[in-house]
Short mmCIF file of C-alpha atoms and ligand atoms in Angstrom, two decimals:
data_model
loop_
_atom_site.label_atom_id
_atom_site.label_comp_id
_atom_site.label_asym_id
_atom_site.label_seq_id
_atom_site.Cartn_x
_atom_site.Cartn_y
_atom_site.Cartn_z
CA MET A 961 100.33 81.54 36.88
CA SER A 962 101.15 78.95 34.37
CA THR A 963 99.20 77.81 31.87
CA PRO A 964 98.53 74.35 32.16
CA ARG A 965 98.69 72.25 28.88
CA ILE A 966 95.48 70.09 28.12
CA ILE A 967 96.34 66.64 27.47
CA GLU A 968 93.60 64.38 25.80
CA SER A 969 94.97 61.16 24.79
CA VAL A 970 97.28 58.37 26.43
CA ASN A 971 99.83 59.02 23.78
CA ALA A 972 100.20 62.50 24.25
CA LEU A 973 100.36 62.04 28.48
CA ARG A 974 103.04 59.36 28.00
CA GLN A 975 104.89 62.06 25.39
CA ALA A 976 105.12 64.66 27.79
CA THR A 977 105.80 61.98 30.83
CA ARG A 978 108.59 60.96 28.72
CA GLN A 979 109.79 64.32 27.99
CA TRP A 980 110.03 65.57 31.45
CA ARG A 981 112.06 61.82 32.78
CA ALA A 982 114.19 62.79 29.79
CA ALA A 983 115.24 66.14 31.51
CA GLY A 984 115.45 64.21 34.90
CA GLU A 985 112.53 65.74 36.31
CA ASN A 986 109.82 63.63 38.44
CA VAL A 987 106.14 63.89 37.94
CA ALA A 988 103.18 63.98 40.39
CA LEU A 989 99.56 63.39 39.37
CA VAL A 990 96.73 64.21 41.72
CA PRO A 991 93.82 62.36 39.94
CA THR A 992 90.07 64.31 40.55
CA MET A 993 86.56 64.09 38.91
CA GLY A 994 87.01 68.28 38.85
CA ALA A 995 84.39 70.51 40.35
CA LEU A 996 87.76 71.56 41.91
CA HIS A 997 87.64 73.24 45.57
CA ALA A 998 90.08 74.47 48.09
CA GLY A 999 90.74 70.56 49.26
CA HIS A 1000 91.91 69.44 45.73
CA ILE A 1001 94.05 72.72 45.46
CA SER A 1002 95.74 71.48 48.42
CA LEU A 1003 96.57 68.36 47.28
CA THR A 1004 98.56 70.21 43.76
CA GLN A 1005 100.81 71.91 46.97
CA ILE A 1006 101.38 68.68 48.34
CA ALA A 1007 102.00 67.59 44.62
CA ARG A 1008 104.50 70.73 43.95
CA THR A 1009 106.81 69.74 47.42
CA LYS A 1010 106.69 66.41 45.84
CA ALA A 1011 108.03 66.89 42.06
CA LYS A 1012 108.87 69.25 39.55
CA ARG A 1013 106.02 68.54 37.45
CA VAL A 1014 102.39 67.96 38.54
CA ILE A 1015 99.58 66.21 36.60
CA VAL A 1016 95.82 67.08 37.76
CA SER A 1017 93.25 64.55 35.49
CA ILE A 1018 89.72 65.56 35.58
CA PHE A 1019 87.52 62.60 34.46
CA VAL A 1020 83.86 62.09 35.93
CA ASN A 1021 84.35 58.18 35.64
CA PRO A 1022 80.76 56.93 34.75
CA THR A 1023 81.95 53.26 36.02
CA GLN A 1024 82.18 54.47 39.73
CA PHE A 1025 78.47 55.62 39.82
CA ALA A 1026 75.61 53.01 40.38
CA PRO A 1027 72.80 53.64 38.04
CA HIS A 1028 70.92 55.63 40.90
CA GLU A 1029 73.39 58.04 41.67
CA ASP A 1030 74.58 61.30 40.23
CA PHE A 1031 76.80 60.91 37.22
CA SER A 1032 74.63 62.74 34.78
CA LYS A 1033 74.48 65.85 37.25
CA TYR A 1034 77.86 65.87 38.76
CA PRO A 1035 78.93 69.24 38.76
CA ARG A 1036 81.12 69.92 35.08
CA THR A 1037 83.10 73.16 35.78
CA PHE A 1038 85.68 72.75 33.24
CA GLU A 1039 86.66 76.28 32.67
CA ALA A 1040 86.98 77.11 36.67
CA ASP A 1041 88.95 74.24 37.14
CA ARG A 1042 91.50 74.98 34.30
CA GLU A 1043 91.69 78.96 36.05
CA LYS A 1044 91.97 77.84 39.64
CA LEU A 1045 94.90 74.67 38.22
CA ALA A 1046 96.57 77.81 36.67
CA THR A 1047 96.83 79.87 39.73
CA ALA A 1048 97.78 76.53 41.22
CA GLY A 1049 100.92 76.42 39.22
CA VAL A 1050 100.24 72.79 37.90
CA ASP A 1051 101.90 71.90 34.39
CA ALA A 1052 98.99 69.87 32.76
CA ILE A 1053 95.43 68.90 32.80
CA TYR A 1054 94.96 65.25 31.90
CA ALA A 1055 91.32 65.34 30.59
CA PRO A 1056 90.99 62.30 28.43
CA GLN A 1057 87.02 61.63 26.43
CA PRO A 1058 85.28 58.67 28.56
CA ALA A 1059 85.70 56.70 24.86
CA GLU A 1060 90.07 57.22 25.47
CA MET A 1061 89.40 55.68 29.13
CA TYR A 1062 87.00 52.98 28.12
CA PRO A 1063 87.30 52.37 24.24
CA PRO A 1064 84.71 49.93 22.49
CA GLY A 1065 85.35 46.70 23.57
CA PHE A 1066 86.63 47.66 26.96
CA ALA A 1067 86.32 44.32 29.32
CA THR A 1068 88.33 44.20 32.07
CA THR A 1069 87.45 45.59 35.83
CA ILE A 1070 89.83 44.92 38.86
CA SER A 1071 88.15 42.81 41.28
CA LEU A 1072 89.13 43.76 44.96
CA ALA A 1073 88.80 42.60 48.81
CA GLY A 1074 90.44 43.78 51.89
CA PRO A 1075 89.90 47.29 52.88
CA ALA A 1076 87.01 47.47 49.90
CA SER A 1077 84.95 45.00 51.70
CA ALA A 1078 85.40 46.80 55.45
CA GLY A 1079 81.83 47.06 55.21
CA LEU A 1080 81.51 50.81 54.97
CA GLU A 1081 81.29 52.59 51.97
CA ASP A 1082 81.00 49.62 50.47
CA ARG A 1083 77.94 48.25 51.91
CA PHE A 1084 76.48 51.13 50.24
CA ARG A 1085 77.85 51.43 47.06
CA PRO A 1086 78.58 48.09 46.14
CA ALA A 1087 80.23 48.39 42.56
CA HIS A 1088 82.10 51.78 43.41
CA PHE A 1089 85.09 50.70 44.42
CA SER A 1090 85.79 48.05 41.30
CA GLY A 1091 84.88 51.39 39.45
CA VAL A 1092 87.38 53.32 41.15
CA ALA A 1093 90.46 51.06 41.42
CA THR A 1094 90.17 50.24 37.74
CA VAL A 1095 90.36 53.86 36.33
CA VAL A 1096 92.64 54.71 39.24
CA ALA A 1097 94.83 51.64 37.89
CA LYS A 1098 94.41 53.04 34.00
CA LEU A 1099 95.57 56.35 35.50
CA HIS A 1100 98.18 55.04 37.43
CA ILE A 1101 99.38 53.19 34.49
CA GLN A 1102 98.59 56.22 32.09
CA ALA A 1103 100.93 58.91 33.70
CA MET A 1104 103.60 56.13 35.68
CA PRO A 1105 104.12 58.80 38.13
CA ASP A 1106 106.51 58.85 40.69
CA VAL A 1107 103.84 59.82 43.44
CA ALA A 1108 100.27 60.28 43.55
CA ILE A 1109 98.15 62.30 45.84
CA TYR A 1110 94.74 61.40 47.26
CA GLY A 1111 92.66 63.21 49.73
CA GLU A 1112 91.80 61.52 53.13
CA LYS A 1113 88.28 62.61 53.15
CA ASP A 1114 87.56 59.53 50.87
CA PHE A 1115 89.55 57.64 53.67
CA GLN A 1116 88.54 53.52 52.62
CA GLN A 1117 88.73 55.15 48.60
CA LEU A 1118 92.89 55.92 49.88
CA ALA A 1119 93.06 52.53 51.57
CA VAL A 1120 92.00 51.10 48.36
CA ILE A 1121 94.09 52.50 46.02
CA ARG A 1122 97.39 52.02 48.43
CA GLN A 1123 96.54 48.04 48.66
CA MET A 1124 95.68 48.46 44.70
CA THR A 1125 99.03 50.20 43.95
CA ARG A 1126 100.88 47.89 46.09
CA ASP A 1127 99.25 44.24 44.89
CA LEU A 1128 99.77 45.34 41.37
CA ASP A 1129 103.24 46.29 41.87
CA LEU A 1130 102.88 50.22 40.47
CA PRO A 1131 106.31 51.90 41.61
CA ILE A 1132 104.01 54.89 42.62
CA GLU A 1133 104.33 56.37 46.37
CA VAL A 1134 100.44 57.00 47.60
CA LEU A 1135 99.80 59.73 49.45
CA GLY A 1136 96.82 61.20 51.84
CA GLY A 1137 96.39 64.77 51.68
CA GLU A 1138 94.03 66.39 55.15
CA THR A 1139 90.69 67.21 54.66
CA ILE A 1140 89.95 70.57 54.05
CA ARG A 1141 86.97 71.85 56.10
CA GLU A 1142 84.48 75.12 56.02
CA ALA A 1143 84.66 76.89 59.51
CA ASP A 1144 82.05 74.96 60.84
CA GLY A 1145 83.76 71.98 59.97
CA LEU A 1146 82.06 71.09 57.30
CA ALA A 1147 84.29 68.71 55.04
CA LEU A 1148 85.10 70.49 51.55
CA SER A 1149 82.99 68.37 48.51
CA SER A 1150 82.17 68.89 45.30
CA ARG A 1151 78.65 67.41 46.13
CA ASN A 1152 77.94 69.90 49.09
CA VAL A 1153 76.85 72.48 45.75
CA TYR A 1154 73.91 70.48 45.97
CA LEU A 1155 72.75 71.52 49.51
CA ASP A 1156 70.41 74.07 49.92
CA ALA A 1157 70.20 76.87 52.66
CA ALA A 1158 68.44 74.96 55.52
CA GLN A 1159 70.61 71.45 54.65
CA ARG A 1160 73.82 73.30 54.51
CA LEU A 1161 72.71 74.83 58.14
CA VAL A 1162 72.42 71.04 59.49
CA ALA A 1163 75.28 69.62 57.54
CA PRO A 1164 78.13 70.41 60.01
CA VAL A 1165 76.52 68.33 62.49
CA LEU A 1166 77.96 65.19 61.35
CA ASN A 1167 81.62 66.33 61.96
CA ALA A 1168 80.65 68.16 65.67
CA ALA A 1169 79.15 64.44 66.71
CA MET A 1170 82.08 62.80 65.39
CA ARG A 1171 84.63 65.15 66.94
CA ASP A 1172 82.68 65.03 70.24
CA ALA A 1173 82.83 60.88 70.26
CA ALA A 1174 86.43 61.09 69.42
CA ARG A 1175 86.70 63.06 72.22
CA ARG A 1176 84.52 61.05 74.53
CA ILE A 1177 86.40 58.07 73.42
CA ARG A 1178 90.11 59.32 73.67
CA CYS A 1179 88.53 60.16 77.39
CA GLY A 1180 88.18 56.61 78.14
CA GLU A 1181 84.39 56.38 77.88
CA ALA A 1182 83.20 52.85 76.77
CA MET A 1183 83.09 53.21 73.33
CA GLU A 1184 80.00 51.11 72.41
CA ALA A 1185 77.53 53.75 74.00
CA VAL A 1186 79.76 56.75 72.57
CA MET A 1187 79.25 55.80 69.27
CA SER A 1188 75.40 55.14 69.69
CA ASN A 1189 74.91 58.36 71.22
CA ALA A 1190 76.59 60.01 68.30
CA ARG A 1191 74.57 58.01 65.77
CA ALA A 1192 71.35 59.30 67.79
CA VAL A 1193 72.38 63.04 67.57
CA ILE A 1194 73.35 62.40 63.90
CA THR A 1195 69.90 61.62 63.06
CA ALA A 1196 67.91 64.00 65.42
CA ALA A 1197 69.51 66.42 63.41
CA GLY A 1198 67.70 65.24 60.15
CA PHE A 1199 70.10 62.74 58.91
CA ALA A 1200 69.46 59.18 57.50
CA LEU A 1201 73.08 57.78 58.59
CA ASP A 1202 74.27 55.56 56.59
CA TYR A 1203 77.03 54.28 59.15
CA LEU A 1204 79.13 55.83 61.89
CA GLU A 1205 82.22 53.20 62.85
CA LEU A 1206 84.96 53.20 64.66
CA ARG A 1207 87.60 50.90 62.87
CA ASP A 1208 91.33 50.18 62.73
CA ALA A 1209 92.74 53.09 60.84
CA VAL A 1210 95.31 50.93 58.23
CA THR A 1211 92.90 47.64 57.90
CA LEU A 1212 89.54 49.84 58.31
CA GLY A 1213 89.22 46.15 60.16
CA PRO A 1214 87.26 45.94 63.47
CA PRO A 1215 89.21 48.27 66.47
CA ASP A 1216 91.31 46.78 68.90
CA ILE A 1217 91.55 49.86 71.25
CA ALA A 1218 93.65 48.18 73.34
CA SER A 1219 96.26 47.50 71.03
CA GLY A 1220 97.01 51.36 70.69
CA GLN A 1221 96.49 51.19 66.98
CA PRO A 1222 95.60 54.65 65.41
CA LEU A 1223 91.96 54.43 65.61
CA ARG A 1224 89.66 55.81 62.43
CA MET A 1225 86.01 57.21 62.61
CA LEU A 1226 84.31 57.00 59.46
CA ALA A 1227 80.48 58.17 58.47
CA ALA A 1228 78.26 58.29 56.02
CA ALA A 1229 74.55 60.09 56.12
CA LYS A 1230 72.56 62.08 53.87
CA ILE A 1231 70.72 65.19 54.33
CA GLY A 1232 67.74 65.00 51.63
CA ALA A 1233 68.74 63.29 48.05
CA THR A 1234 72.67 64.56 49.24
CA ARG A 1235 75.03 62.16 50.66
CA LEU A 1236 78.30 63.45 52.55
CA ILE A 1237 80.79 61.15 54.07
CA ASP A 1238 83.45 62.16 56.61
CA ASN A 1239 86.14 60.89 58.79
CA ILE A 1240 88.46 62.02 61.70
CA ALA A 1241 91.14 60.15 63.64
CA VAL A 1242 90.30 59.25 67.22
O1 PAF B 1795 87.97 60.90 44.41
C1 PAF B 1795 87.70 60.87 43.17
O2 PAF B 1795 87.55 61.99 42.79
C2 PAF B 1795 87.45 60.16 42.64
O3 PAF B 1795 87.15 58.70 42.95
C3 PAF B 1795 89.14 59.42 41.78
C4 PAF B 1795 90.39 59.12 43.01
C5 PAF B 1795 89.45 60.55 40.67
C6 PAF B 1795 88.82 58.40 40.92
O4 PAF B 1795 87.56 58.17 39.84
#
């Protein structure tokens, strides 16, 4: 257990990374919005295997939330997060204030195509990925890590970040960490705290229906029939389904099953006011 240093400014972050680099130490960055759970901690463990120094950023990024979304009530648990990161042995927590990230007069936004317009999350959260890509580009440029690690749980986000990092020639290796799940299959998410007891019982149906559909597709059952059956199961359990789609795992475009390319099944659905997302390899 170490005490991670808290860094709040871009200058202090650059000073820390400069010192590490001067000592020949490489750096990993794990960007988060806090409310840390075992999924985030698993990303810090991957980071540890990749770099001598690990920075976790905690910044609830206002520009990736639409006005009707949960920005103001998004869980903020800095003290608990700090303890978890101390136990995880990270070197620094980068926790800038909004005015450090977006000073008065800030006027630049990254515009995206490719995986950001795959017709999945972007259909329901139109400005979301541009907010994510802009803050992640800033985090990548501010910390300039050798490697940055993101959860596969936000699979489209990971594809967008890979594309943006490549397109902007940022010399950073982007890695995905596997989704960590509850014993009943529910993907860990900071938003799971919004679920009441009854909703928590229904929540694992989403992943169970996806796993069943993936198994049937692997067994050669007709894709369209399997997917529409899974959509019906999810809806019957009480979800309002935004999408359940089978896609090419790399481009997120329509799948070409015959090509043998890896496939990914992705879903988003609401229980009450809580929106859950999930994805699995097929
Ligand atoms: O996945 C998240 O927590 C956020 O979207 C990220 C990548 C930290 C950007 O704000």
